[in-house]
mmCIF file of C-alpha atoms in Angstrom:
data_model
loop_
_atom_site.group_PDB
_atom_site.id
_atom_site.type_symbol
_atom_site.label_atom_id
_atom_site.label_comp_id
_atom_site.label_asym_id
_atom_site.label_seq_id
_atom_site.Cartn_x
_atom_site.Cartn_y
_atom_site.Cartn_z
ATOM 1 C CA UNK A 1 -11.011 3.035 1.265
ATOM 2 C CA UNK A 2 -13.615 4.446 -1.159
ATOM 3 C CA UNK A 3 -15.114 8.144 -0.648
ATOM 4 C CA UNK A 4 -16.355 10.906 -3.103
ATOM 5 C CA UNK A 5 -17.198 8.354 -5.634
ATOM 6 C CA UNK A 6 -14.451 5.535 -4.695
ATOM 7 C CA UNK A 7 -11.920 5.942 -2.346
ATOM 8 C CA UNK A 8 -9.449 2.938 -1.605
ATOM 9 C CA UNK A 9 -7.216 2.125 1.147
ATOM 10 C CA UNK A 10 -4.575 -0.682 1.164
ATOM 11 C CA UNK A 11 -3.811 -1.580 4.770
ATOM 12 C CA UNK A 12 -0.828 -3.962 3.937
ATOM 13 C CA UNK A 13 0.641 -2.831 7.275
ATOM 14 C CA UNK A 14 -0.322 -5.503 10.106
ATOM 15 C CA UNK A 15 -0.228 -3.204 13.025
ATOM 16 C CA UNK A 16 -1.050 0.491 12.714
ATOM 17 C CA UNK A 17 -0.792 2.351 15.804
ATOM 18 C CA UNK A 18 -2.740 5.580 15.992
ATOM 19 C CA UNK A 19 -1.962 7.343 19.786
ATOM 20 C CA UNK A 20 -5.669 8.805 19.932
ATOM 21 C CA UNK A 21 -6.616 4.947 19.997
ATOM 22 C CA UNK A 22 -4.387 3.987 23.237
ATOM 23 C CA UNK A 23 -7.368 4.514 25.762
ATOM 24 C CA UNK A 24 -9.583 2.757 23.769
ATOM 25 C CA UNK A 25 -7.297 -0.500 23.119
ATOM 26 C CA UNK A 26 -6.464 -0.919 26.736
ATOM 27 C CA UNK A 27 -10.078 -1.173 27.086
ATOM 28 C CA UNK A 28 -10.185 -3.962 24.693
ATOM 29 C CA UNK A 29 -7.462 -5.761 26.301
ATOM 30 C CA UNK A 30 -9.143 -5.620 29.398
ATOM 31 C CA UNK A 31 -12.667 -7.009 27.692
ATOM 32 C CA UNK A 32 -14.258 -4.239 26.962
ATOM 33 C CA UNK A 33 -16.263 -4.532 23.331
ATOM 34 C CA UNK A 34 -18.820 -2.280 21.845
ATOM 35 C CA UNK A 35 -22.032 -3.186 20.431
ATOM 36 C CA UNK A 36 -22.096 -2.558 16.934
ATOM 37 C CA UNK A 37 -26.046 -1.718 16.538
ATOM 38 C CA UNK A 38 -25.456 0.873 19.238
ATOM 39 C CA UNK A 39 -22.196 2.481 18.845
ATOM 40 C CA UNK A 40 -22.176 5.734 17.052
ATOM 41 C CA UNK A 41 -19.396 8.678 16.259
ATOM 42 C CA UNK A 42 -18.614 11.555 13.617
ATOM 43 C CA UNK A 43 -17.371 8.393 11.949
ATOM 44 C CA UNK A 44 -20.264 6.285 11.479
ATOM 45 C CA UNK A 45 -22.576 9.294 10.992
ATOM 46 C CA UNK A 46 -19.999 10.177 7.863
ATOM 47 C CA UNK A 47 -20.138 7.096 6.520
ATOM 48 C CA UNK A 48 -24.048 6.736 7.067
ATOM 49 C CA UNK A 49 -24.107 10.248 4.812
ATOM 50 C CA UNK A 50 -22.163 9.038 2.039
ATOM 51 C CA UNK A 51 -24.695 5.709 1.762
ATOM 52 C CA UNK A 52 -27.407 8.233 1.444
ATOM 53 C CA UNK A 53 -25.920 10.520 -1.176
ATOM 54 C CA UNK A 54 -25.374 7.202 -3.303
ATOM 55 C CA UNK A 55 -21.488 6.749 -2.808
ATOM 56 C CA UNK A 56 -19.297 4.229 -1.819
ATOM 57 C CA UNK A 57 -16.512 4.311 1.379
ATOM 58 C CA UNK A 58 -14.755 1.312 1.918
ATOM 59 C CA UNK A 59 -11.186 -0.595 2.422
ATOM 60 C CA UNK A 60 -9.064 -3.997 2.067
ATOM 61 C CA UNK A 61 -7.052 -4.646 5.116
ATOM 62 C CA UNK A 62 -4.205 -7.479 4.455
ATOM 63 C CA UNK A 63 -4.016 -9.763 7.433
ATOM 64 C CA UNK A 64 -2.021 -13.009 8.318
ATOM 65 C CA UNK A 65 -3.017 -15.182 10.915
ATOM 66 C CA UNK A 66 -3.178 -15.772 13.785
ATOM 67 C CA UNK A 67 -4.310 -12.130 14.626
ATOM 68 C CA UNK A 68 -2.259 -9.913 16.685
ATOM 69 C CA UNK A 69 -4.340 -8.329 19.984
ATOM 70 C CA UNK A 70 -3.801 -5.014 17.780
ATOM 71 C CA UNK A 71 -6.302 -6.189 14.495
ATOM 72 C CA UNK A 72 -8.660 -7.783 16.870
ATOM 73 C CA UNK A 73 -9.412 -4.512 18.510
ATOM 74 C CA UNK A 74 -9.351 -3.255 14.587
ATOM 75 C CA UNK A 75 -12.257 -5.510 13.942
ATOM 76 C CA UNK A 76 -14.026 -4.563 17.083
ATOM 77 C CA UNK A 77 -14.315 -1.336 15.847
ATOM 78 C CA UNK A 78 -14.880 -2.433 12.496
ATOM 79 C CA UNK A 79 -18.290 -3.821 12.557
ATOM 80 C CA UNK A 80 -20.246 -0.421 13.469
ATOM 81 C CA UNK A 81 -18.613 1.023 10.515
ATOM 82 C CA UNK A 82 -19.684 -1.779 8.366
ATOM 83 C CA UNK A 83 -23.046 -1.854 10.186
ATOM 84 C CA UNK A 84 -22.825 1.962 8.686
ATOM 85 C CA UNK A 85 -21.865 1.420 5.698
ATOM 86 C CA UNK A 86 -18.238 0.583 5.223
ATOM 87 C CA UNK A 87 -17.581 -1.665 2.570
ATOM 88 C CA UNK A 88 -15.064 -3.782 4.550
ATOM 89 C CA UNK A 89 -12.727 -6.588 2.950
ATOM 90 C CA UNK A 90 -10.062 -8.728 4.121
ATOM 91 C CA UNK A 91 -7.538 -10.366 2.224
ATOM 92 C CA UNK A 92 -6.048 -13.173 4.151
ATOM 93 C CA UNK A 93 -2.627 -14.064 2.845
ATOM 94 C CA UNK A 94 -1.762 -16.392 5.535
ATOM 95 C CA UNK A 95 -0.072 -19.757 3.949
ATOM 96 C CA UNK A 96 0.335 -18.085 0.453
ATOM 97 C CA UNK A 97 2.362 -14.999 -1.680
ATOM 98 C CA UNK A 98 0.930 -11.979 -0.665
ATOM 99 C CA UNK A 99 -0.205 -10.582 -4.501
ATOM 100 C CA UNK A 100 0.416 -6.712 -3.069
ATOM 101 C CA UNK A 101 3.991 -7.240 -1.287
ATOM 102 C CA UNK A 102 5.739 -4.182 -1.271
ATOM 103 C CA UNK A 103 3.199 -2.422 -2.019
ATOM 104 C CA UNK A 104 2.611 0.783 -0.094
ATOM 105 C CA UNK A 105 -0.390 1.580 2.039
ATOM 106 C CA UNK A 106 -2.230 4.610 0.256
ATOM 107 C CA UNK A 107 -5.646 6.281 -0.321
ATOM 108 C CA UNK A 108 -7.578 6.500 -3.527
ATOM 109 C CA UNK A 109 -10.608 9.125 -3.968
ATOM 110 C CA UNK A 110 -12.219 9.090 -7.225
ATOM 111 C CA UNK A 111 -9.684 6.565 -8.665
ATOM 112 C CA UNK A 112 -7.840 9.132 -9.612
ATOM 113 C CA UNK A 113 -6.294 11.564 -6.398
ATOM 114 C CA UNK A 114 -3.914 8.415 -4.547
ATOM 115 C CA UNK A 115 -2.695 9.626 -0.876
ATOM 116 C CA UNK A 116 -0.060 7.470 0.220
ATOM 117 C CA UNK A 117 0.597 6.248 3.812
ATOM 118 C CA UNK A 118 4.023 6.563 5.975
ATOM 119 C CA UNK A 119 4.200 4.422 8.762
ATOM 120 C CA UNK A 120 7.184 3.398 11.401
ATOM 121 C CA UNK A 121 8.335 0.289 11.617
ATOM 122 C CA UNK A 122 6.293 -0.620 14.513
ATOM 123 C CA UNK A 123 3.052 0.641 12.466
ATOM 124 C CA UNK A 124 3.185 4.297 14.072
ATOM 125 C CA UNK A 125 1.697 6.303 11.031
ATOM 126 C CA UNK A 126 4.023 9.066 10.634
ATOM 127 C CA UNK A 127 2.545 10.689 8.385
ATOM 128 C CA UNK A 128 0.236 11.191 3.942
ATOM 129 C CA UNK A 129 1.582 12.329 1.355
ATOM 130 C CA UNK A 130 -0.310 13.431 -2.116
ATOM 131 C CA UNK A 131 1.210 11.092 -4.711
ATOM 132 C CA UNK A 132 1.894 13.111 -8.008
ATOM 133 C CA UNK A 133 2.027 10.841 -10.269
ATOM 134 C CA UNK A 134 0.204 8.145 -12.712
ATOM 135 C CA UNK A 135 -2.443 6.620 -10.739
ATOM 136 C CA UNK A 136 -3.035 4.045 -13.218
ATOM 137 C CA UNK A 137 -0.723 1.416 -10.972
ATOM 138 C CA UNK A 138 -2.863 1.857 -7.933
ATOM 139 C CA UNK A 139 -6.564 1.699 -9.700
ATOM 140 C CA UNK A 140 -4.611 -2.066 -10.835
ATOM 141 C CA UNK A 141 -3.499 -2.466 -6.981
ATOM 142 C CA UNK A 142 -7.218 -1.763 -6.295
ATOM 143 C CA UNK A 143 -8.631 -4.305 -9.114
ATOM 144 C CA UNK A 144 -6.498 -7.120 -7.338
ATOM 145 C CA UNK A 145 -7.255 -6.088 -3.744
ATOM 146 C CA UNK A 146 -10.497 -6.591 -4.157
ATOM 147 C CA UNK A 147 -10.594 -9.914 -6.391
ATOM 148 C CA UNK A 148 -8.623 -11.368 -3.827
ATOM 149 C CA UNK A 149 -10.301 -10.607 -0.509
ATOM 150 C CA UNK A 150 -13.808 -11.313 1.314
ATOM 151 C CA UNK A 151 -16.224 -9.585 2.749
ATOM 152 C CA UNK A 152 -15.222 -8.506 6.748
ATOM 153 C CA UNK A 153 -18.733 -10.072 7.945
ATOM 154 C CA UNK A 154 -17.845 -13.348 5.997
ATOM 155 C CA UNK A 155 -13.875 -13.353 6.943
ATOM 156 C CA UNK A 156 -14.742 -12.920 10.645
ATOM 157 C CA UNK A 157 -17.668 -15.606 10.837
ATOM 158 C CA UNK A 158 -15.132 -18.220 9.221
ATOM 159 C CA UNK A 159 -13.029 -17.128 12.447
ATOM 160 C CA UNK A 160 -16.052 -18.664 14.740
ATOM 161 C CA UNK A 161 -15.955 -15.073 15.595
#
């Protein structure tokens, strides 16, 4: 995820259960979808704010297929954020070596700050921590994320979403 001037998220975790989202993803399983032109929250508005002061938010979520019910209600609510401004990629590893295995979800503002993500095994985040040291490794982790992933609005139309 990119914020300030670049914040970067890795979401190598497949599932990644918030609790504030239950409501909303029993929703989804029962067919309920928003419409991305209309939906709005503090969210969107942030990200809609940091477009207009001339910076850039955005992330690379790792996926294999075929997607679980858990990152289909992920990109439901990912296309009013990209619609805001969210400069969305996926990097599909299904059928080939994962080029970030093992490494661990985290943050980046500024290239520089790196927050790193605890999760459960069942995707449950537990819990950030400020990393301390050399952020060199994850501006690298960064670099490759993004040469090897697609734009969300290109990944999901190749889905015949």
């Amino acid at each position: 995820m990119w914020t300030r001037n670049a914040e970067f998220l890795n979401y190598a975790a497949l599932v990644c259960r918030v609790p504030q989202e239950e409501e909303e993803f029993r929703r989804f399983l029962a067919g309920e979808r928003l419409d991305p032109h209309a939906y709005s929250n503090e969210y969107t508005d942030d990200l809609k704010r940091v477009r207009r002061e001339g910076k850039a938010k955005g992330r690379v979520h790792i996926v294999t297929r075929p997607l679980s019910d858990y990152l289909r209600y992920e990109f439901m609510c990912y296309e009013p954020h990209a619609w805001a401004g969210d400069d969305i990629r996926i990097m599909d590893v299904t059928g080939r070596d994962n080029p970030l295995a093992g490494v661990q979800d985290f943050w980046m503002f500024d290239r520089s700050e790196v927050v790193l993500m605890h999760y459960e095994s069942d995707g449950t985040q537990i819990n950030r921590e400020v990393y301390e040291g050399n952020p060199e490794p994850f501006r690298e982790y960064q670099r490759i994320a993004l040469a090897e992933s697609v734009p969300f609005e290109e990944y999901v139309k190749g889905l015949g979403a």
